[in-house]
C-alpha positions as a printed Julia matrix, in Angstrom:
104×3 Matrix{Float64}:
 20.14  123.66   95.25
 22.39  120.69   95.91
 22.03  117.58   93.77
 21.06  114.22   95.23
 23.94  111.91   94.29
 22.9   108.34   93.51
 24.6   105.33   91.97
 22.67  106.13   88.78
 23.81  109.74   88.31
 27.24  109.74   89.98
 29.35  108.73   86.98
 27.83  111.36   84.68
 28.26  114.08   87.33
 31.83  113.01   88.08
 32.86  113.14   84.43
 30.79  116.24   83.58
 32.12  119.64   82.54
 32.01  121.11   86.05
 33.99  120.18   89.17
 31.99  118.07   91.63
 31.77  118.35   95.42
 30.11  115.38   97.16
 29.0   115.41  100.8
 28.75  111.82  102.08
 26.26  111.93  104.95
 23.45  110.13  106.8
 20.19  111.31  108.34
 21.16  110.13  111.85
 24.53  111.94  111.84
 24.6   115.11  113.99
 27.67  116.7   112.36
 26.13  115.94  108.94
 23.0   117.87  109.92
 25.23  120.77  111.04
 26.87  120.8   107.59
 23.59  120.59  105.63
 22.84  124.36  105.53
 26.46  125.11  104.56
 26.32  122.58  101.71
 23.04  124.1   100.51
 24.5   127.64  100.62
 27.58  126.52   98.65
 25.38  124.81   96.06
 23.52  128.08   95.52
 26.62  130.3    95.58
 28.56  128.14   93.1
 25.6   127.3    90.84
 26.84  127.04   87.25
 30.49  126.81   88.34
 30.59  123.68   90.53
 28.11  120.84   91.08
 27.52  120.39   94.81
 25.74  117.22   95.86
 24.85  115.02   98.8
 25.21  111.25   98.88
 23.39  109.34  101.63
 25.81  106.56  102.65
 22.93  104.29  103.63
 21.24  104.57  100.23
 24.49  104.38   98.24
 26.62  101.94  100.21
 28.58  100.93   97.1
 29.71  104.53   96.43
 30.73  104.97  100.05
 32.7   101.71   99.87
 34.31  102.65   96.54
 35.8   105.79   98.1
 36.6   104.23  101.48
 34.19  106.44  103.43
 34.57  105.37  107.07
 33.54  108.55  108.87
 30.84  111.05  108.02
 30.51  113.72  107.0
 33.22  113.22  104.39
 33.36  115.69  101.52
 35.19  114.7    98.34
 36.28  117.2    95.7
 36.44  115.97   92.1
 38.05  117.63   89.1
 38.23  116.03   85.65
 36.73  112.85   87.12
 39.38  112.39   89.83
 39.32  112.96   93.58
 41.65  115.9    94.2
 40.85  116.71   97.82
 38.96  115.44  100.87
 37.63  116.81  104.16
 36.46  114.58  107.01
 34.23  115.91  109.79
 32.27  119.12  110.21
 34.21  122.12  108.95
 33.6   125.87  108.75
 32.2   127.23  105.5
 35.42  129.19  104.84
 37.41  125.94  104.7
 35.07  124.48  102.08
 35.16  127.7   100.06
 38.96  127.55  100.08
 38.88  123.94   98.76
 36.22  124.69   96.13
 38.14  127.71   94.83
 41.12  125.48   94.07
 38.86  123.52   91.69
 38.05  126.6    89.6
């Protein structure tokens, strides 16, 4: 299951032992709702290899601002604490798998 990313747990997840994938989203966003099942599937498929989480931009405005999130969904890919890739907008699952595999 995907992790709920908050201001409280973000830093520890970002600097943890596993790569981190963060889906910045909002409840009112149609494309975000389209991506939700894909994000959940990826969280299950990569369990133990990659941390996959969701960050609600309305609950964590400071994180969204820190990473310059202007459009949602935006998915950031972190490795060793740094952003190494980014996808903006709804994307097919295969595209996300391709990006995640580069983290491993």
